[in-house]
Amino acid sequence: MTTHDVIVVGAGVTGLTAAWRLAQAGKDVLVLEARDRVGGRLRTEAHGAPGAEADFEIGGQWVSPDQDALIGILDELRLPTYPRFREGESLYVDKAGAAHRFGEELPLGESTLAAIGQLTKTLDELAAAMDPARPWDLDDAAHLDSVSFRAWLERQCDDPVAVDNIALYIGPAMLTKPAHAFSALQAVQMAASAGSFSNLVDADVILDRRVVGGLQRVPLTLAERLGDRVRLGQDVTLVEWDEDGAVVHVGAEIHAARRLVLAVPPTLVRRIRFSPELPAEHRMAREHQSFGLVIKVQAQYETPFWRAEGLSGTGFAPWELVHEVYDNTPEGEQRGTLVGFVSDERADAIGRLPDEERRRQVLGSLATYFGDAALEPITYVESDWQHQELTGGAYGTSFDLGGLTRWGAALREPLGPIEFGSSDVAGHGFQHVDGGVRVGEEIARAILDGGLRPLGATRSAGGDLRAVALDAERREPVGQG
Ligand SMILES: Cc1cc2nc3c(=O)[nH]c(=O)nc-3n(C[C@H](O)[C@H](O)[C@H](O)COP(=O)(O)OP(=O)(O)OC[C@H]3O[C@@H](n4cnc5c(N)ncnc54)[C@H](O)[C@@H]3O)c2cc1C
């Protein structure tokens, strides 16, 4: 058995930020990560023909100017960034499948643009009135949480094209669920977490910059600084806890600490057994959370051929298989890369296809934007988060209808010595790396402010944890056969 001031479970950006701040404050921290790598939903992989491989960011990659917690840590770790390529005209594919070039404004009729403007104004006003960390406090929160975002949009506006466009921005493009599957309140929280709905839908804001070497450099650098405090291949399956501390089981090994940080998505808290059990409200809150689904697809070509045609590589299409697309060529790279996204029910549908057919359909959709040249990439890469038990979808988790007002507060509520956090429970930066950094820093601050009592200094209903730990060493851990 090892003993520590704090154990952090999960070496994603949230857990590593919390661990680094605690280590900086002189605390003895142990980070346990189930995978054989750090970074969680941040991962860079090399793909391509042998000798001509290129790096692809499989998970999170973009940084926006309002994400000051992330920008702060990038500065601190001296990780440089560069802007996303965006020169030239964008494309909009209409319902009939025809691609139209545009500059500032979507190529839609005047009345549809006016309807989009009105919906944007309403969503901006609601977002401005909301603290994204406490969406349940918004006036009218209960009502907004009882109606799906699509139904709410349809009540506000009788222009179906305007509704489909606004639904796209928060449905497929952000929460990665169909707009009938989450509440209007959850949609407003998504907007408030980015500062405003206008920020969220402005690609020049939300997809502003990338990190040289990939956003995964953040967790990699933090882990490097934490050194052997980070242990890989440590799948935590059982937590025993009382008011004095927690004992964490990894296979036959156990580790004790005065405080425990579970820096995993809410859905994965359910993979861990607790003794005593989680209170019902804690458990139910997480039962009503689920991952959305988006398949990030990247196609690399000999050249960024769209640039020669005066195109930025940016495109939107609420009715297309690939609903949004961007130039994803890393700075200094001669070959050109497009990144596109296939979301929610469309992702379910293509997920059932054989690999070759799925690739054919995705490239066919890119060709709807960019013509036949898009059909022949030199490298094609799909992200695979939905197939990994230690994530389970993309980009993040959110509540079903009514869940936010009913259980939202429980997700961040500490339980005895345990703090819970991930970017999925952030206010500002919700579902983004910025939110993970914020939550990690908030948890570290709460632990430092609360002080750390010596392990086993007091007794409680749960008993003395040191005794629990010693006892646990002698017997077969729960769940290990
Ligand atoms: C395809 C995709 C694109 C995205 N694009 C962007 C973007 O452009 N910009 C942006 O800001 N964000 C983006 N995101 C979101 C961003 O990546 C996440 O919000 C963020 O990385 C989550 O960090 P986290 O530490 O909270 O959780 P995670 O990264 O999920 O980390 C949790 C860690 O806990 C580990 N773990 C789980 N259970 C256990 C256990 N029982 N024992 C031990 N370890 C355990 C997991 O293996 C994992 O490493 C994207 C995400 C995806 C998937």
PDB file of C-alpha atoms in Angstrom, residues 104-330:
ATOM      1  CA  GLU A 104     -19.510  36.922 -44.106  1.00  0.00           C
ATOM      2  CA  GLU A 105     -23.192  36.016 -44.323  1.00  0.00           C
ATOM      3  CA  LEU A 106     -24.766  32.598 -45.031  1.00  0.00           C
ATOM      4  CA  PRO A 107     -26.170  32.502 -48.598  1.00  0.00           C
ATOM      5  CA  LEU A 108     -29.816  32.342 -47.475  1.00  0.00           C
ATOM      6  CA  GLY A 109     -32.908  34.406 -48.245  1.00  0.00           C
ATOM      7  CA  GLU A 110     -33.454  37.694 -46.434  1.00  0.00           C
ATOM      8  CA  SER A 111     -36.343  36.483 -44.275  1.00  0.00           C
ATOM      9  CA  THR A 112     -34.411  33.357 -43.219  1.00  0.00           C
ATOM     10  CA  LEU A 113     -31.397  35.496 -42.291  1.00  0.00           C
ATOM     11  CA  ALA A 114     -33.706  37.771 -40.288  1.00  0.00           C
ATOM     12  CA  ALA A 115     -35.180  34.718 -38.502  1.00  0.00           C
ATOM     13  CA  ILE A 116     -31.659  33.430 -37.730  1.00  0.00           C
ATOM     14  CA  GLY A 117     -30.766  36.910 -36.442  1.00  0.00           C
ATOM     15  CA  GLN A 118     -33.799  36.928 -34.143  1.00  0.00           C
ATOM     16  CA  LEU A 119     -33.081  33.432 -32.758  1.00  0.00           C
ATOM     17  CA  THR A 120     -29.440  34.416 -32.230  1.00  0.00           C
ATOM     18  CA  LYS A 121     -30.514  37.514 -30.307  1.00  0.00           C
ATOM     19  CA  THR A 122     -32.867  35.491 -28.068  1.00  0.00           C
ATOM     20  CA  LEU A 123     -30.199  32.847 -27.374  1.00  0.00           C
ATOM     21  CA  ASP A 124     -27.573  35.536 -26.674  1.00  0.00           C
ATOM     22  CA  GLU A 125     -29.920  37.206 -24.172  1.00  0.00           C
ATOM     23  CA  LEU A 126     -30.656  33.916 -22.405  1.00  0.00           C
ATOM     24  CA  ALA A 127     -26.943  33.020 -22.342  1.00  0.00           C
ATOM     25  CA  ALA A 128     -26.030  36.444 -20.943  1.00  0.00           C
ATOM     26  CA  ALA A 129     -28.492  35.945 -18.085  1.00  0.00           C
ATOM     27  CA  MET A 130     -27.079  32.500 -17.188  1.00  0.00           C
ATOM     28  CA  ASP A 131     -24.127  31.499 -15.038  1.00  0.00           C
ATOM     29  CA  PRO A 132     -23.049  28.404 -17.009  1.00  0.00           C
ATOM     30  CA  ALA A 133     -21.865  26.799 -13.768  1.00  0.00           C
ATOM     31  CA  ARG A 134     -25.410  27.102 -12.351  1.00  0.00           C
ATOM     32  CA  PRO A 135     -27.832  26.880 -15.299  1.00  0.00           C
ATOM     33  CA  TRP A 136     -30.619  25.722 -12.971  1.00  0.00           C
ATOM     34  CA  ASP A 137     -30.679  29.219 -11.409  1.00  0.00           C
ATOM     35  CA  LEU A 138     -31.848  30.873 -14.664  1.00  0.00           C
ATOM     36  CA  ASP A 139     -35.377  32.342 -14.518  1.00  0.00           C
ATOM     37  CA  ASP A 140     -37.600  29.896 -16.345  1.00  0.00           C
ATOM     38  CA  ALA A 141     -34.950  27.138 -16.022  1.00  0.00           C
ATOM     39  CA  ALA A 142     -37.529  24.456 -15.166  1.00  0.00           C
ATOM     40  CA  HIS A 143     -39.587  25.234 -18.255  1.00  0.00           C
ATOM     41  CA  LEU A 144     -36.576  25.458 -20.582  1.00  0.00           C
ATOM     42  CA  ASP A 145     -35.312  22.138 -19.221  1.00  0.00           C
ATOM     43  CA  SER A 146     -38.660  20.447 -19.910  1.00  0.00           C
ATOM     44  CA  VAL A 147     -38.733  21.140 -23.650  1.00  0.00           C
ATOM     45  CA  SER A 148     -36.386  19.834 -26.335  1.00  0.00           C
ATOM     46  CA  PHE A 149     -34.194  22.394 -28.110  1.00  0.00           C
ATOM     47  CA  ARG A 150     -35.845  21.573 -31.446  1.00  0.00           C
ATOM     48  CA  ALA A 151     -39.380  21.966 -30.054  1.00  0.00           C
ATOM     49  CA  TRP A 152     -38.349  25.250 -28.410  1.00  0.00           C
ATOM     50  CA  LEU A 153     -36.856  26.547 -31.697  1.00  0.00           C
ATOM     51  CA  GLU A 154     -39.996  25.577 -33.591  1.00  0.00           C
ATOM     52  CA  ARG A 155     -42.097  27.502 -31.070  1.00  0.00           C
ATOM     53  CA  GLN A 156     -39.925  30.594 -31.511  1.00  0.00           C
ATOM     54  CA  CYS A 157     -39.717  30.560 -35.295  1.00  0.00           C
ATOM     55  CA  ASP A 158     -41.791  29.349 -38.265  1.00  0.00           C
ATOM     56  CA  ASP A 159     -38.899  29.325 -40.771  1.00  0.00           C
ATOM     57  CA  PRO A 160     -37.742  25.657 -40.971  1.00  0.00           C
ATOM     58  CA  VAL A 161     -34.431  26.533 -42.669  1.00  0.00           C
ATOM     59  CA  ALA A 162     -33.589  28.970 -39.857  1.00  0.00           C
ATOM     60  CA  VAL A 163     -34.530  26.314 -37.287  1.00  0.00           C
ATOM     61  CA  ASP A 164     -32.369  23.653 -38.982  1.00  0.00           C
ATOM     62  CA  ASN A 165     -29.376  25.990 -39.117  1.00  0.00           C
ATOM     63  CA  ILE A 166     -29.585  27.041 -35.470  1.00  0.00           C
ATOM     64  CA  ALA A 167     -30.281  23.437 -34.395  1.00  0.00           C
ATOM     65  CA  LEU A 168     -27.104  22.384 -36.241  1.00  0.00           C
ATOM     66  CA  TYR A 169     -24.855  24.707 -34.246  1.00  0.00           C
ATOM     67  CA  ILE A 170     -25.749  23.287 -30.841  1.00  0.00           C
ATOM     68  CA  GLY A 171     -27.000  19.811 -31.825  1.00  0.00           C
ATOM     69  CA  PRO A 172     -24.686  18.030 -34.271  1.00  0.00           C
ATOM     70  CA  ALA A 173     -21.887  20.599 -33.978  1.00  0.00           C
ATOM     71  CA  MET A 174     -21.561  20.903 -30.177  1.00  0.00           C
ATOM     72  CA  LEU A 175     -23.504  18.523 -27.933  1.00  0.00           C
ATOM     73  CA  THR A 176     -23.352  16.015 -30.838  1.00  0.00           C
ATOM     74  CA  LYS A 177     -26.867  14.798 -30.119  1.00  0.00           C
ATOM     75  CA  PRO A 178     -29.987  15.408 -32.225  1.00  0.00           C
ATOM     76  CA  ALA A 179     -31.689  18.675 -31.190  1.00  0.00           C
ATOM     77  CA  HIS A 180     -34.742  16.713 -30.013  1.00  0.00           C
ATOM     78  CA  ALA A 181     -32.618  14.789 -27.475  1.00  0.00           C
ATOM     79  CA  PHE A 182     -31.566  17.591 -25.102  1.00  0.00           C
ATOM     80  CA  SER A 183     -33.348  20.499 -23.499  1.00  0.00           C
ATOM     81  CA  ALA A 184     -33.422  24.162 -24.460  1.00  0.00           C
ATOM     82  CA  LEU A 185     -31.756  24.842 -21.081  1.00  0.00           C
ATOM     83  CA  GLN A 186     -28.853  22.509 -21.972  1.00  0.00           C
ATOM     84  CA  ALA A 187     -28.536  24.399 -25.277  1.00  0.00           C
ATOM     85  CA  VAL A 188     -28.400  27.767 -23.509  1.00  0.00           C
ATOM     86  CA  GLN A 189     -25.767  26.410 -21.118  1.00  0.00           C
ATOM     87  CA  MET A 190     -23.652  25.329 -24.093  1.00  0.00           C
ATOM     88  CA  ALA A 191     -23.895  28.882 -25.467  1.00  0.00           C
ATOM     89  CA  ALA A 192     -23.252  30.546 -22.077  1.00  0.00           C
ATOM     90  CA  SER A 193     -20.185  28.362 -21.550  1.00  0.00           C
ATOM     91  CA  ALA A 194     -18.598  29.961 -24.648  1.00  0.00           C
ATOM     92  CA  GLY A 195     -19.487  33.509 -23.561  1.00  0.00           C
ATOM     93  CA  SER A 196     -22.476  33.777 -25.921  1.00  0.00           C
ATOM     94  CA  PHE A 197     -24.344  31.949 -28.675  1.00  0.00           C
ATOM     95  CA  SER A 198     -22.720  34.335 -31.172  1.00  0.00           C
ATOM     96  CA  ASN A 199     -19.253  33.234 -29.997  1.00  0.00           C
ATOM     97  CA  LEU A 200     -20.206  29.573 -30.202  1.00  0.00           C
ATOM     98  CA  VAL A 201     -21.325  29.792 -33.832  1.00  0.00           C
ATOM     99  CA  ASP A 202     -18.428  31.950 -34.995  1.00  0.00           C
ATOM    100  CA  ALA A 203     -15.765  29.575 -36.314  1.00  0.00           C
ATOM    101  CA  ASP A 204     -13.251  32.421 -36.158  1.00  0.00           C
ATOM    102  CA  VAL A 205     -13.780  32.540 -32.385  1.00  0.00           C
ATOM    103  CA  ILE A 206     -14.402  28.962 -31.311  1.00  0.00           C
ATOM    104  CA  LEU A 207     -11.926  27.387 -33.762  1.00  0.00           C
ATOM    105  CA  ASP A 208      -9.329  30.134 -33.656  1.00  0.00           C
ATOM    106  CA  ARG A 209      -5.905  28.574 -33.028  1.00  0.00           C
ATOM    107  CA  ARG A 210      -4.049  25.271 -32.731  1.00  0.00           C
ATOM    108  CA  VAL A 211      -1.078  24.235 -30.630  1.00  0.00           C
ATOM    109  CA  VAL A 212       2.222  23.484 -32.343  1.00  0.00           C
ATOM    110  CA  GLY A 213       2.629  19.715 -31.960  1.00  0.00           C
ATOM    111  CA  GLY A 214      -1.051  19.305 -31.042  1.00  0.00           C
ATOM    112  CA  LEU A 215      -3.240  20.116 -28.024  1.00  0.00           C
ATOM    113  CA  GLN A 216      -2.078  16.816 -26.505  1.00  0.00           C
ATOM    114  CA  ARG A 217       1.135  18.720 -25.691  1.00  0.00           C
ATOM    115  CA  VAL A 218      -0.711  20.139 -22.652  1.00  0.00           C
ATOM    116  CA  PRO A 219      -1.265  16.812 -20.830  1.00  0.00           C
ATOM    117  CA  LEU A 220       2.063  15.446 -22.097  1.00  0.00           C
ATOM    118  CA  THR A 221       3.977  18.414 -20.685  1.00  0.00           C
ATOM    119  CA  LEU A 222       2.083  18.352 -17.380  1.00  0.00           C
ATOM    120  CA  ALA A 223       2.778  14.622 -17.059  1.00  0.00           C
ATOM    121  CA  GLU A 224       6.454  15.214 -17.830  1.00  0.00           C
ATOM    122  CA  ARG A 225       6.602  17.738 -14.985  1.00  0.00           C
ATOM    123  CA  LEU A 226       4.796  15.393 -12.609  1.00  0.00           C
ATOM    124  CA  GLY A 227       7.288  12.637 -13.452  1.00  0.00           C
ATOM    125  CA  ASP A 228       6.853   9.344 -11.597  1.00  0.00           C
ATOM    126  CA  ARG A 229       3.853  10.697  -9.709  1.00  0.00           C
ATOM    127  CA  VAL A 230       1.888   9.583 -12.829  1.00  0.00           C
ATOM    128  CA  ARG A 231       1.306   5.845 -13.153  1.00  0.00           C
ATOM    129  CA  LEU A 232      -0.172   4.342 -16.339  1.00  0.00           C
ATOM    130  CA  GLY A 233      -2.176   1.134 -16.781  1.00  0.00           C
ATOM    131  CA  GLN A 234      -3.908   1.686 -13.402  1.00  0.00           C
ATOM    132  CA  ASP A 235      -7.636   1.034 -13.846  1.00  0.00           C
ATOM    133  CA  VAL A 236      -9.304   2.021 -10.574  1.00  0.00           C
ATOM    134  CA  THR A 237     -12.191  -0.356  -9.917  1.00  0.00           C
ATOM    135  CA  LEU A 238     -13.042   0.167  -6.241  1.00  0.00           C
ATOM    136  CA  VAL A 239     -12.971   3.138  -3.879  1.00  0.00           C
ATOM    137  CA  GLU A 240     -13.445   2.711  -0.142  1.00  0.00           C
ATOM    138  CA  TRP A 241     -14.000   6.002   1.640  1.00  0.00           C
ATOM    139  CA  ASP A 242     -15.028   7.752   4.807  1.00  0.00           C
ATOM    140  CA  GLU A 243     -14.766  11.318   6.029  1.00  0.00           C
ATOM    141  CA  ASP A 244     -11.031  10.886   6.712  1.00  0.00           C
ATOM    142  CA  GLY A 245      -9.870   9.669   3.357  1.00  0.00           C
ATOM    143  CA  ALA A 246     -10.104   7.080   0.636  1.00  0.00           C
ATOM    144  CA  VAL A 247      -8.516   3.794  -0.328  1.00  0.00           C
ATOM    145  CA  VAL A 248      -8.287   3.121  -4.026  1.00  0.00           C
ATOM    146  CA  HIS A 249      -7.986  -0.366  -5.525  1.00  0.00           C
ATOM    147  CA  VAL A 250      -6.185  -1.163  -8.772  1.00  0.00           C
ATOM    148  CA  GLY A 251      -6.220  -4.904  -9.227  1.00  0.00           C
ATOM    149  CA  ALA A 252      -4.519  -6.297  -6.139  1.00  0.00           C
ATOM    150  CA  GLU A 253      -2.763  -2.994  -5.330  1.00  0.00           C
ATOM    151  CA  ILE A 254      -4.158  -0.391  -2.969  1.00  0.00           C
ATOM    152  CA  HIS A 255      -3.337   3.252  -2.378  1.00  0.00           C
ATOM    153  CA  ALA A 256      -4.633   5.494   0.402  1.00  0.00           C
ATOM    154  CA  ALA A 257      -4.983   9.268   0.479  1.00  0.00           C
ATOM    155  CA  ARG A 258      -6.602  11.997   2.498  1.00  0.00           C
ATOM    156  CA  ARG A 259      -8.340  13.381  -0.584  1.00  0.00           C
ATOM    157  CA  LEU A 260      -9.350  11.728  -3.837  1.00  0.00           C
ATOM    158  CA  VAL A 261     -10.040  13.438  -7.171  1.00  0.00           C
ATOM    159  CA  LEU A 262     -12.088  11.426  -9.684  1.00  0.00           C
ATOM    160  CA  ALA A 263     -11.107  13.290 -12.870  1.00  0.00           C
ATOM    161  CA  VAL A 264     -13.127  11.104 -15.235  1.00  0.00           C
ATOM    162  CA  PRO A 265     -16.302  11.855 -17.238  1.00  0.00           C
ATOM    163  CA  PRO A 266     -19.500  11.410 -15.149  1.00  0.00           C
ATOM    164  CA  THR A 267     -20.474   8.356 -17.197  1.00  0.00           C
ATOM    165  CA  LEU A 268     -17.228   6.609 -16.187  1.00  0.00           C
ATOM    166  CA  VAL A 269     -17.720   7.205 -12.467  1.00  0.00           C
ATOM    167  CA  ARG A 270     -20.293   4.407 -12.886  1.00  0.00           C
ATOM    168  CA  ARG A 271     -17.523   1.906 -13.826  1.00  0.00           C
ATOM    169  CA  ILE A 272     -16.098   2.276 -10.309  1.00  0.00           C
ATOM    170  CA  ARG A 273     -17.557   0.531  -7.252  1.00  0.00           C
ATOM    171  CA  PHE A 274     -17.812   2.509  -4.027  1.00  0.00           C
ATOM    172  CA  SER A 275     -17.887   1.342  -0.436  1.00  0.00           C
ATOM    173  CA  PRO A 276     -19.975   2.702   1.112  1.00  0.00           C
ATOM    174  CA  GLU A 277     -22.075   3.075  -2.060  1.00  0.00           C
ATOM    175  CA  LEU A 278     -22.581   6.453  -3.713  1.00  0.00           C
ATOM    176  CA  PRO A 279     -25.698   8.175  -2.345  1.00  0.00           C
ATOM    177  CA  ALA A 280     -28.664   7.681  -4.696  1.00  0.00           C
ATOM    178  CA  GLU A 281     -28.635  11.265  -5.959  1.00  0.00           C
ATOM    179  CA  HIS A 282     -24.970  11.047  -6.964  1.00  0.00           C
ATOM    180  CA  ARG A 283     -25.613   7.801  -8.787  1.00  0.00           C
ATOM    181  CA  MET A 284     -28.818   8.902 -10.514  1.00  0.00           C
ATOM    182  CA  ALA A 285     -27.288  12.184 -11.673  1.00  0.00           C
ATOM    183  CA  ARG A 286     -24.671  10.172 -13.546  1.00  0.00           C
ATOM    184  CA  GLU A 287     -27.216   7.669 -14.867  1.00  0.00           C
ATOM    185  CA  HIS A 288     -28.873  10.579 -16.675  1.00  0.00           C
ATOM    186  CA  GLN A 289     -25.657  11.741 -18.333  1.00  0.00           C
ATOM    187  CA  SER A 290     -24.598  10.345 -21.701  1.00  0.00           C
ATOM    188  CA  PHE A 291     -21.925  10.957 -24.297  1.00  0.00           C
ATOM    189  CA  GLY A 292     -22.888  12.476 -27.615  1.00  0.00           C
ATOM    190  CA  LEU A 293     -21.417  10.958 -30.756  1.00  0.00           C
ATOM    191  CA  VAL A 294     -19.404  12.602 -33.486  1.00  0.00           C
ATOM    192  CA  ILE A 295     -16.959  10.944 -35.853  1.00  0.00           C
ATOM    193  CA  LYS A 296     -14.108  13.303 -36.696  1.00  0.00           C
ATOM    194  CA  VAL A 297     -12.827  12.503 -40.196  1.00  0.00           C
ATOM    195  CA  GLN A 298      -9.624  13.814 -41.724  1.00  0.00           C
ATOM    196  CA  ALA A 299      -8.527  13.514 -45.344  1.00  0.00           C
ATOM    197  CA  GLN A 300      -5.045  14.517 -46.419  1.00  0.00           C
ATOM    198  CA  TYR A 301      -4.297  15.451 -50.069  1.00  0.00           C
ATOM    199  CA  GLU A 302      -1.102  16.107 -52.042  1.00  0.00           C
ATOM    200  CA  THR A 303      -1.934  19.839 -51.846  1.00  0.00           C
ATOM    201  CA  PRO A 304      -4.606  22.033 -50.203  1.00  0.00           C
ATOM    202  CA  PHE A 305      -6.276  22.207 -53.656  1.00  0.00           C
ATOM    203  CA  TRP A 306      -9.263  24.246 -52.413  1.00  0.00           C
ATOM    204  CA  ARG A 307      -6.991  27.205 -51.582  1.00  0.00           C
ATOM    205  CA  ALA A 308      -6.071  27.568 -55.276  1.00  0.00           C
ATOM    206  CA  GLU A 309      -9.790  28.033 -55.961  1.00  0.00           C
ATOM    207  CA  GLY A 310     -10.057  30.858 -53.415  1.00  0.00           C
ATOM    208  CA  LEU A 311     -11.722  28.632 -50.815  1.00  0.00           C
ATOM    209  CA  SER A 312     -10.897  28.683 -47.101  1.00  0.00           C
ATOM    210  CA  GLY A 313     -11.815  25.012 -46.636  1.00  0.00           C
ATOM    211  CA  THR A 314     -14.636  26.033 -44.266  1.00  0.00           C
ATOM    212  CA  GLY A 315     -18.088  24.662 -45.065  1.00  0.00           C
ATOM    213  CA  PHE A 316     -21.458  24.086 -43.394  1.00  0.00           C
ATOM    214  CA  ALA A 317     -24.374  21.896 -44.418  1.00  0.00           C
ATOM    215  CA  PRO A 318     -27.172  21.128 -41.930  1.00  0.00           C
ATOM    216  CA  TRP A 319     -28.498  18.339 -44.182  1.00  0.00           C
ATOM    217  CA  GLU A 320     -25.215  16.738 -45.332  1.00  0.00           C
ATOM    218  CA  LEU A 321     -23.537  13.648 -43.900  1.00  0.00           C
ATOM    219  CA  VAL A 322     -20.477  15.788 -43.068  1.00  0.00           C
ATOM    220  CA  HIS A 323     -22.238  18.783 -41.512  1.00  0.00           C
ATOM    221  CA  GLU A 324     -19.147  21.013 -41.129  1.00  0.00           C
ATOM    222  CA  VAL A 325     -15.647  21.003 -42.582  1.00  0.00           C
ATOM    223  CA  TYR A 326     -12.442  23.046 -42.125  1.00  0.00           C
ATOM    224  CA  ASP A 327      -8.910  23.308 -43.484  1.00  0.00           C
ATOM    225  CA  ASN A 328      -6.886  21.357 -40.920  1.00  0.00           C
ATOM    226  CA  THR A 329      -3.454  21.653 -42.517  1.00  0.00           C
ATOM    227  CA  PRO A 330      -0.816  22.087 -39.792  1.00  0.00           C
TER     228      PRO A 330
END
